[in-house]
PDB file of C-alpha atoms and ligand atoms in Angstrom:
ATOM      1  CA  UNK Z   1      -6.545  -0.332 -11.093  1.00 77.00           C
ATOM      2  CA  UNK Z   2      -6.432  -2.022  -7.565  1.00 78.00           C
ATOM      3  CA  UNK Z   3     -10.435  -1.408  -7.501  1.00 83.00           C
ATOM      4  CA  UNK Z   4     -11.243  -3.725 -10.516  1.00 83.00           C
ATOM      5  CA  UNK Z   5     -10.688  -7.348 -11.369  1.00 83.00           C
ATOM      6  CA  UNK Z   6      -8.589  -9.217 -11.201  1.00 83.00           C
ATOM      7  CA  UNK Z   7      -6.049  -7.210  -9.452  1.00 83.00           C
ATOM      8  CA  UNK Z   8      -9.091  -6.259  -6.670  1.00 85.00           C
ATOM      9  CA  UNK Z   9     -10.208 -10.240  -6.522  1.00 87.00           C
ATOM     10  CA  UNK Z  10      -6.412 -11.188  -5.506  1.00 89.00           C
ATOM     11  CA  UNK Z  11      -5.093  -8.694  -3.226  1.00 87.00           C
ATOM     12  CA  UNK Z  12      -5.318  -9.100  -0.084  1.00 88.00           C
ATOM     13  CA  UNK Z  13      -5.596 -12.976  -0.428  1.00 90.00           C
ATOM     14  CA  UNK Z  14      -3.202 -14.139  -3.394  1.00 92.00           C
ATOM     15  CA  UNK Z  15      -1.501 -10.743  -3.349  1.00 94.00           C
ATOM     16  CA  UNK Z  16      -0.072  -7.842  -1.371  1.00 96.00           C
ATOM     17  CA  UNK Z  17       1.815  -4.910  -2.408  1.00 95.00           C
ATOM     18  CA  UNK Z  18       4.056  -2.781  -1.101  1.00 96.00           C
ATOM     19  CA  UNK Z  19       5.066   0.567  -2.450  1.00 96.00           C
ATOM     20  CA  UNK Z  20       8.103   2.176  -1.365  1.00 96.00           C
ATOM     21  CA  UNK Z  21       8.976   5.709  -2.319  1.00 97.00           C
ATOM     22  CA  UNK Z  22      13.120   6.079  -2.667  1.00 97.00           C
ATOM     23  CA  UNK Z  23      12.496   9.391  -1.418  1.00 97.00           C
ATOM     24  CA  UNK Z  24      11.690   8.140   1.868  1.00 97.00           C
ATOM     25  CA  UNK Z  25      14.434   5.746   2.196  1.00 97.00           C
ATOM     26  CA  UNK Z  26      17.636   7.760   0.663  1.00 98.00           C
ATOM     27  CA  UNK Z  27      20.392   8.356   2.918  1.00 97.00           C
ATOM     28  CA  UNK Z  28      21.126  11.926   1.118  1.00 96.00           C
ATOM     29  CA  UNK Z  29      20.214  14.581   3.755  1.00 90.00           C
ATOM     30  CA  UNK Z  30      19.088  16.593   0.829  1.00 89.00           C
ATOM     31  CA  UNK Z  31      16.344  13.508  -0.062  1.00 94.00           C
ATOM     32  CA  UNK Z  32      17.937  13.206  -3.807  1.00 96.00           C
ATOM     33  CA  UNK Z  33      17.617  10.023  -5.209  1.00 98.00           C
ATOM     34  CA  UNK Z  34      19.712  10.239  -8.618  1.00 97.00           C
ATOM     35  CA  UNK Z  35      22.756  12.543  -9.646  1.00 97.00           C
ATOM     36  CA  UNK Z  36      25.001  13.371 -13.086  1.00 98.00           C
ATOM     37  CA  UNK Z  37      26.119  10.599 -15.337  1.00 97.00           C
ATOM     38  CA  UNK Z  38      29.991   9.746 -14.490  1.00 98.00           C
ATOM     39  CA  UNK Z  39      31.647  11.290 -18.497  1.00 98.00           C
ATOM     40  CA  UNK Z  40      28.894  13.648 -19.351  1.00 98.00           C
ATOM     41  CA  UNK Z  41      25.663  13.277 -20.510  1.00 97.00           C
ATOM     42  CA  UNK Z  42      22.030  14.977 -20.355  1.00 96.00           C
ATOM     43  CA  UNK Z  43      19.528  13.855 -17.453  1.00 97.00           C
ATOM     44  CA  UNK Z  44      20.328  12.019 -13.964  1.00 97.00           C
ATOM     45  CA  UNK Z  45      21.050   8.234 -12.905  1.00 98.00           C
ATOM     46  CA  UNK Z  46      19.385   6.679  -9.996  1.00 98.00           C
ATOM     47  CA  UNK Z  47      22.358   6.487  -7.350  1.00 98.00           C
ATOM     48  CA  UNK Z  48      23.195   2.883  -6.311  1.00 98.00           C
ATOM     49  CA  UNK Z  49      23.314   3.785  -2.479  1.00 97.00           C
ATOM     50  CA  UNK Z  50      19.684   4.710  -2.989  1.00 98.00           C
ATOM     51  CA  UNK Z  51      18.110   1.498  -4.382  1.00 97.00           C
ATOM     52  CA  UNK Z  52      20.554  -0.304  -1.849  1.00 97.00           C
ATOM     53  CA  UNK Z  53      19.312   2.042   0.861  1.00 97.00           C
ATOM     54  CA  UNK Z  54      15.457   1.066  -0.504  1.00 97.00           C
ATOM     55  CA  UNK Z  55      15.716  -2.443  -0.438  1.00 97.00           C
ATOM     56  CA  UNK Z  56      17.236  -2.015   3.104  1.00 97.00           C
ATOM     57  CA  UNK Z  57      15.274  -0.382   4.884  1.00 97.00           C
ATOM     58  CA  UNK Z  58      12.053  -3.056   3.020  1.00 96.00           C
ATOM     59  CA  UNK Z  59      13.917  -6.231   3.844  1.00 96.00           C
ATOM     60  CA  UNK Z  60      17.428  -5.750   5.942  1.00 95.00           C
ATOM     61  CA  UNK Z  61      19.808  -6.838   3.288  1.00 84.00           C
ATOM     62  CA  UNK Z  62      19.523  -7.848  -0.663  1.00 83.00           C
ATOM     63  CA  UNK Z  63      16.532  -9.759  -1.097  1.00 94.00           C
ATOM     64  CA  UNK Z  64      16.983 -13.175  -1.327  1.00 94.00           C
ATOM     65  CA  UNK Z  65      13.831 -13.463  -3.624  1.00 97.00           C
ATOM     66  CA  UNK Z  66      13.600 -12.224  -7.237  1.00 98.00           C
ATOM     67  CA  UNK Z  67      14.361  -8.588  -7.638  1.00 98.00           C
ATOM     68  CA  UNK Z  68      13.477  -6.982 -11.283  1.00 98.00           C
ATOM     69  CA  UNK Z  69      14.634  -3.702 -12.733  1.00 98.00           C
ATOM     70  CA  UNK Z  70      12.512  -2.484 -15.432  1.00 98.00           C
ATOM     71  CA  UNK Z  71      14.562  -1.071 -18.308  1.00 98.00           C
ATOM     72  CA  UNK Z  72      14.653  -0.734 -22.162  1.00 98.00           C
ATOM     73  CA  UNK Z  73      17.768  -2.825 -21.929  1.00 98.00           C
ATOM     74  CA  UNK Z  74      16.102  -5.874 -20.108  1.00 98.00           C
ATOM     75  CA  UNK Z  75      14.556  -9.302 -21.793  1.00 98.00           C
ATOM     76  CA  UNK Z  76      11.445  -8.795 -23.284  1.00 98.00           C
ATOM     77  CA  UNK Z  77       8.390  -9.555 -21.125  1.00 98.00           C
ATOM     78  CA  UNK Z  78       6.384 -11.912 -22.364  1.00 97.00           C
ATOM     79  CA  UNK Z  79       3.732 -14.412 -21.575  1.00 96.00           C
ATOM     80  CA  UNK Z  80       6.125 -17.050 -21.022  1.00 96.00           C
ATOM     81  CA  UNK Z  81       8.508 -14.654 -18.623  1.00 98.00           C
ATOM     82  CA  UNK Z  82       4.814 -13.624 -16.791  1.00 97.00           C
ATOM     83  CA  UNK Z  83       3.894 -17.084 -16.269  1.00 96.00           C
ATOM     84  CA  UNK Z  84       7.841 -17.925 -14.482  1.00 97.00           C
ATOM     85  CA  UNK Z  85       7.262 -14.744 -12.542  1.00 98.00           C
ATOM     86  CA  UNK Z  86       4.166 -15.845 -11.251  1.00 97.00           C
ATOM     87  CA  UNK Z  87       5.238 -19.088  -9.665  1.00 97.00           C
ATOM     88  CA  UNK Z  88       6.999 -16.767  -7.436  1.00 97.00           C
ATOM     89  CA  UNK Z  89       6.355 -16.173  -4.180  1.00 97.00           C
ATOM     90  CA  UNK Z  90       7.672 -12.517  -4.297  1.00 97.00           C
ATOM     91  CA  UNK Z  91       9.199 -10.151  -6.562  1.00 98.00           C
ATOM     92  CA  UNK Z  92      10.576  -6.664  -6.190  1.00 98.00           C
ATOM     93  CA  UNK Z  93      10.162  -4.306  -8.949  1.00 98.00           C
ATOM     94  CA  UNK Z  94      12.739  -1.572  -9.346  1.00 98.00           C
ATOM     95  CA  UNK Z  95      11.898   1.179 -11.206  1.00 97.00           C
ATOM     96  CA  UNK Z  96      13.718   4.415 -12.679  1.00 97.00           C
ATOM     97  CA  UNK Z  97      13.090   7.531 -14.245  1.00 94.00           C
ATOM     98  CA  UNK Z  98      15.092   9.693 -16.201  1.00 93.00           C
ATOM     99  CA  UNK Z  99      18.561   8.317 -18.101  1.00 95.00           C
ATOM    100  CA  UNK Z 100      17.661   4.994 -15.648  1.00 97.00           C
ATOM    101  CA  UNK Z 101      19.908   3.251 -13.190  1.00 98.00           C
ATOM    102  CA  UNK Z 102      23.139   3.422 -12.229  1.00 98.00           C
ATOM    103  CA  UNK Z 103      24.371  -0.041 -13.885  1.00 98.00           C
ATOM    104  CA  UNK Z 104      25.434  -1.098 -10.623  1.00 98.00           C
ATOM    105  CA  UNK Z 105      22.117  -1.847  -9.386  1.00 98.00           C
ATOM    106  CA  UNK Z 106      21.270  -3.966 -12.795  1.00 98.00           C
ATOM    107  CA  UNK Z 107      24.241  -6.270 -11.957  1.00 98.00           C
ATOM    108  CA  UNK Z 108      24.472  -6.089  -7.589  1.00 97.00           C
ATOM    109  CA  UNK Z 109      21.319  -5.474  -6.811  1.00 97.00           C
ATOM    110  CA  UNK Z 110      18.905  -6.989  -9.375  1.00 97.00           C
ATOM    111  CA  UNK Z 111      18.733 -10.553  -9.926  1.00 97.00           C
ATOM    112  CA  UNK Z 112      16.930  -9.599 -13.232  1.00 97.00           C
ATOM    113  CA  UNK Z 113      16.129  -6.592 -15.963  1.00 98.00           C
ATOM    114  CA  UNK Z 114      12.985  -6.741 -17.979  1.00 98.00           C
ATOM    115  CA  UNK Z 115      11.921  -4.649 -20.781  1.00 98.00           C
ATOM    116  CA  UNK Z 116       8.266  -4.323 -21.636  1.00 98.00           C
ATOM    117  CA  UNK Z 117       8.367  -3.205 -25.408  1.00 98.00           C
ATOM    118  CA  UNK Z 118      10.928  -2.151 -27.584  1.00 98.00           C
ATOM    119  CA  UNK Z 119      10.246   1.403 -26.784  1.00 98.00           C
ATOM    120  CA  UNK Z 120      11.336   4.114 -24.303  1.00 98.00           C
ATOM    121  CA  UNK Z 121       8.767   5.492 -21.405  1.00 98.00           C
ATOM    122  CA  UNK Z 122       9.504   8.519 -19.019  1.00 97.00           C
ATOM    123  CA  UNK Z 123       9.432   6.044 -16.253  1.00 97.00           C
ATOM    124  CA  UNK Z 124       9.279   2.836 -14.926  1.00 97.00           C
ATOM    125  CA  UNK Z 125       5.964   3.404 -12.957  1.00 96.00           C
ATOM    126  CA  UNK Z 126       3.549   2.035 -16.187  1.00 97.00           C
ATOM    127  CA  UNK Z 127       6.317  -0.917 -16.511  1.00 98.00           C
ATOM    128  CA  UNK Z 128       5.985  -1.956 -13.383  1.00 98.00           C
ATOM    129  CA  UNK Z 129       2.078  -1.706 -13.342  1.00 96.00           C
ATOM    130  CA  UNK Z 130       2.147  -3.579 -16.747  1.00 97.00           C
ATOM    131  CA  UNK Z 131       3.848  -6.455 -15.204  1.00 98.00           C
ATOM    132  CA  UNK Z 132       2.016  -6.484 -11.939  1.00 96.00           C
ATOM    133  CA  UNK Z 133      -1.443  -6.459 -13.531  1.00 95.00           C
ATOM    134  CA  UNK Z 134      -0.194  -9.435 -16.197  1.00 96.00           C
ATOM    135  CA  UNK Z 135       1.625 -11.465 -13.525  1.00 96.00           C
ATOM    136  CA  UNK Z 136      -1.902 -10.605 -10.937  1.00 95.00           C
ATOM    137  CA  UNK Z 137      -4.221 -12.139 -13.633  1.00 94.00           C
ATOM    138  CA  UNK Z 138      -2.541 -15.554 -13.562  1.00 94.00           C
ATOM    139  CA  UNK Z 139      -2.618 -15.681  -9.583  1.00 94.00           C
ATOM    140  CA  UNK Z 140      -4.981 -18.620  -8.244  1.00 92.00           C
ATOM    141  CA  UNK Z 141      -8.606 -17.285  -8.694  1.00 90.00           C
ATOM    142  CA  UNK Z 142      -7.818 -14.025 -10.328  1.00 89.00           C
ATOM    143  CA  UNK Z 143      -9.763 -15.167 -13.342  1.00 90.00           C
ATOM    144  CA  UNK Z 144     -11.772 -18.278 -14.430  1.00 86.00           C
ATOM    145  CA  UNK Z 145      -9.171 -21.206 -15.502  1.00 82.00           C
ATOM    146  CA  UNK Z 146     -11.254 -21.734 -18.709  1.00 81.00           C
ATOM    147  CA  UNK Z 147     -10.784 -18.122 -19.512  1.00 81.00           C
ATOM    148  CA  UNK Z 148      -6.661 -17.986 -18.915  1.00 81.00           C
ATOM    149  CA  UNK Z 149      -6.598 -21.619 -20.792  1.00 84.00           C
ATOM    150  CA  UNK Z 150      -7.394 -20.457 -24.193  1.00 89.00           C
ATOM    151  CA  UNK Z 151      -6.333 -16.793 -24.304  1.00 94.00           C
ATOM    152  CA  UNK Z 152      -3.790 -15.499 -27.053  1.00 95.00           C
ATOM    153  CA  UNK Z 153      -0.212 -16.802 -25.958  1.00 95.00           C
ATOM    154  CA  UNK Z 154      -1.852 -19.702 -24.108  1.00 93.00           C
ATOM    155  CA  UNK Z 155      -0.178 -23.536 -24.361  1.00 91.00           C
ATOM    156  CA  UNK Z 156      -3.697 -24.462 -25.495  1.00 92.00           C
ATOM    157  CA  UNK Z 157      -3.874 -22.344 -28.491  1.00 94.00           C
ATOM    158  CA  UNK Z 158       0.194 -23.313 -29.001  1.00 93.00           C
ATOM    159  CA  UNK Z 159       1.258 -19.752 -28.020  1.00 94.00           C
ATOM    160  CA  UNK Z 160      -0.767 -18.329 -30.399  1.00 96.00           C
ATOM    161  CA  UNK Z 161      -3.620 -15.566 -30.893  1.00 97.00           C
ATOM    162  CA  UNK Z 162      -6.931 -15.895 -29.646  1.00 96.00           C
ATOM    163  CA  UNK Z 163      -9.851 -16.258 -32.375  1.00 97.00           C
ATOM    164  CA  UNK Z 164     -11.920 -13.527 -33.005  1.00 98.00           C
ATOM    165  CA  UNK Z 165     -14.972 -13.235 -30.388  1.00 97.00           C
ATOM    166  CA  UNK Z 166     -18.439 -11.735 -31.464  1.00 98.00           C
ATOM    167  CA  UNK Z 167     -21.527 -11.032 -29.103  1.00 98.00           C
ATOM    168  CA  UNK Z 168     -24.990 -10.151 -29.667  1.00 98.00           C
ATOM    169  CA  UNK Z 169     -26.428  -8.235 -31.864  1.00 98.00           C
ATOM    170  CA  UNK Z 170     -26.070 -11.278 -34.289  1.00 98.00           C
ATOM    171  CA  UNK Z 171     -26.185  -7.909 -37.176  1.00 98.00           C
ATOM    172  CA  UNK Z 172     -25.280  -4.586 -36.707  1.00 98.00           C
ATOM    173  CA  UNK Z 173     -25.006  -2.285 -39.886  1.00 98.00           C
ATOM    174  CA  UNK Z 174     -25.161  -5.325 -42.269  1.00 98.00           C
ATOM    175  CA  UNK Z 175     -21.987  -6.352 -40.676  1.00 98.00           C
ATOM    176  CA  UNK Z 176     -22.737 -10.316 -40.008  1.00 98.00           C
ATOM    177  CA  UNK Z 177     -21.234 -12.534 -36.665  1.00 98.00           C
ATOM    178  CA  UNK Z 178     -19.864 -15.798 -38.952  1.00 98.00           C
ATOM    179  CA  UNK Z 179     -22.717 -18.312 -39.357  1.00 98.00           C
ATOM    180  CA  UNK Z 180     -20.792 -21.386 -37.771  1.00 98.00           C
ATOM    181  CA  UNK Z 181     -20.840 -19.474 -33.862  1.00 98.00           C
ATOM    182  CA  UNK Z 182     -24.361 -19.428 -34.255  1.00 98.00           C
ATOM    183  CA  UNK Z 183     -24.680 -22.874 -35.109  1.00 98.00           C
ATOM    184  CA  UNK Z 184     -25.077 -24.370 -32.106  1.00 98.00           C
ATOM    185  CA  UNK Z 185     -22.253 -27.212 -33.520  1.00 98.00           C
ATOM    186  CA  UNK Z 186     -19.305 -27.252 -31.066  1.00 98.00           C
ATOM    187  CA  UNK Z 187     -17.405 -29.142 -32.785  1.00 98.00           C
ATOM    188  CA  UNK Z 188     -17.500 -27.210 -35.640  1.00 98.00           C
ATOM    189  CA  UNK Z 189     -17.392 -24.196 -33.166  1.00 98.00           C
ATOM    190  CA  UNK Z 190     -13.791 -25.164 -31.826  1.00 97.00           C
ATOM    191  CA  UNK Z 191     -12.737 -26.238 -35.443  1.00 98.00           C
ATOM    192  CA  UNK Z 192     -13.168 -22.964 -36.501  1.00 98.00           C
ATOM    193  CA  UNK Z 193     -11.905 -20.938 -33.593  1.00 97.00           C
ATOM    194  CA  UNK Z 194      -8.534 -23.146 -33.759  1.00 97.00           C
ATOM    195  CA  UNK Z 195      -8.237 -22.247 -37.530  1.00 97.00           C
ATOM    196  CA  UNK Z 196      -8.779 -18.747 -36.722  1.00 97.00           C
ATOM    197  CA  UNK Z 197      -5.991 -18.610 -33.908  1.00 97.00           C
ATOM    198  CA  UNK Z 198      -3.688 -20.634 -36.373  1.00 97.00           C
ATOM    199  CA  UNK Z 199      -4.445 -18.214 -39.394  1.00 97.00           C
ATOM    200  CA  UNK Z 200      -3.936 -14.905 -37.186  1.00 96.00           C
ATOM    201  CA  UNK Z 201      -1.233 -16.113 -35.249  1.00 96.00           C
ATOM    202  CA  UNK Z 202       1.380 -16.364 -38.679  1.00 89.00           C
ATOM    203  CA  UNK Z 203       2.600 -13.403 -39.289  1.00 71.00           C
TER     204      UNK Z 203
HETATM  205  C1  SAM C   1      13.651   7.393 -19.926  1.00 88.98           C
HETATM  206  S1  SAM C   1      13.856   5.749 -19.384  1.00 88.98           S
HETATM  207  C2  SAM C   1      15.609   5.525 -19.491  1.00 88.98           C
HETATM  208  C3  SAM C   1      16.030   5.061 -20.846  1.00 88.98           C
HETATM  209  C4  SAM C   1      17.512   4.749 -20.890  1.00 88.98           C
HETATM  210  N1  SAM C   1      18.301   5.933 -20.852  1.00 88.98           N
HETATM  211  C5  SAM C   1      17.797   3.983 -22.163  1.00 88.98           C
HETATM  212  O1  SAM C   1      18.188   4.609 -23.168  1.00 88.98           O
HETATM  213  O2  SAM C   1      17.620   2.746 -22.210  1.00 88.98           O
HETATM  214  C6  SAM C   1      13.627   5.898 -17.643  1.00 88.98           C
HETATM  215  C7  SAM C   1      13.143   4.652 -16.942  1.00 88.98           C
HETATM  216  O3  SAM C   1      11.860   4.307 -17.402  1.00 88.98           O
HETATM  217  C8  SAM C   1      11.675   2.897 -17.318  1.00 88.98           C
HETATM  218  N2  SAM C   1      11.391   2.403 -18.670  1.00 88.98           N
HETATM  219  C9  SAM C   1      11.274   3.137 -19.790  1.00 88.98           C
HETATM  220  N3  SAM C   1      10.987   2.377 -20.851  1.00 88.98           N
HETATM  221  C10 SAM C   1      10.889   1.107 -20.400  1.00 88.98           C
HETATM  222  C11 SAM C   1      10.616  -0.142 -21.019  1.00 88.98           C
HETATM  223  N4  SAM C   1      10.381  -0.257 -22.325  1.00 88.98           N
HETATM  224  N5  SAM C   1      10.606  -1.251 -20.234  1.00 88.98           N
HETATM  225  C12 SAM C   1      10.839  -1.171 -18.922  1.00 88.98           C
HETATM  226  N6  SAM C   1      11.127  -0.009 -18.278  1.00 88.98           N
HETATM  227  C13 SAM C   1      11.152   1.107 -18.996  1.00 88.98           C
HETATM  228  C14 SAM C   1      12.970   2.331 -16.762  1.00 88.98           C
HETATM  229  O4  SAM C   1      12.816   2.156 -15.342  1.00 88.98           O
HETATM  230  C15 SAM C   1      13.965   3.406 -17.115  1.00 88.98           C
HETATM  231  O5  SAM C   1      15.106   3.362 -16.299  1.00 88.98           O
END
């Protein structure tokens, strides 16, 4: 993922990452990271002297910057939350695996918990590679402006869909790209790819 575009065009420049293992940082001699649920209850919670131990041994104290744990229970991310995200100069990403965090890092150590879907994952690694790459692609020079200005979700399309996008062949098994792209009319072009975006976009 770091080897293609945009993530690839940005790092280094725009971007840096850090990973940091809790493994490496935990003050448990035996190098656990997580431990029983206080009352009962199947699978382990990620111990709050760990993260605190994590974020540490990264930046000396708690981060003064934004610091996200990714869990089902967080806001929803969306284009709007990627686009306040990326105004930031840096974020930490917490992630969990198992029954998640100990709830004390959510409300000490966090400054924030986002979800990414309504769903449940094994672990917060994909999360946390879901937001990086969305909150990446809107990094200066990541992509071409014209391209980010009129993608689903965008202000220009009023946080719509995108219209549906066709490339040559012009036919392929009788099935036809619409007459009015190939008209060489923009206006009519950008009338009917606004339509499009407004039709698709009410659900
Ligand atoms: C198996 S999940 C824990 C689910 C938790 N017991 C619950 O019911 O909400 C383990 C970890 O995966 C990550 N994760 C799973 N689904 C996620 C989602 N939709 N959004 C963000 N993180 C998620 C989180 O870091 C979470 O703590």
């Amino acid at each position: 993922m770091c080897e293609q575009r945009p993530l690839a065009t940005v790092l280094g420049s725009e971007l840096e990452l850090r990973l940091v293992n809790y493994r490496d940082t935990t003050p448990l001699h035996s190098g656990e990271v997580d431990d029983e649920p206080y009352g009962g209850g199947a699978g382990l919670v990620l111990r709050v002297d760990v993260a605190a131990a994590a974020l540490d041994a990264v930046y000396g104290a708690v981060p003064q910057h934004r610091v996200v744990a990714l869990t089902p229970q967080g806001r929803q991310l969306t284009q709007e939350v990627v686009e306040e995200l990326a105004q930031e100069e840096r974020l930490t990403l917490l992630s969990s695996r198992s029954e998640g965090f100990d709830e004390r890092i959510v409300a000490h150590l966090a400054s924030d918990a986002i979800s990414i879907g309504p769903y449940v994952l094994s672990g917060g690694e994909l999360p946390a590679l879901v937001l990086l790459d969305a909150v990446a692609r809107r990094l200066p020079g990541a992509i071409r402006a014209e391209s980010a200005a009129l993608e689903s979700f965008s202000g220009e399309l009023g946080g719509g869909l995108e219209y549906p996008q066709y490339t040559r062949p012009a036919e392929f098994r009788g099935w036809l790209v619409p007459d009015v792209l190939l008209s060489g009319d923009h206006g009519r072009i950008e009338e009917w790819r606004r339509e499009q975006s407004r039709s698709r976009s009410v659900r």
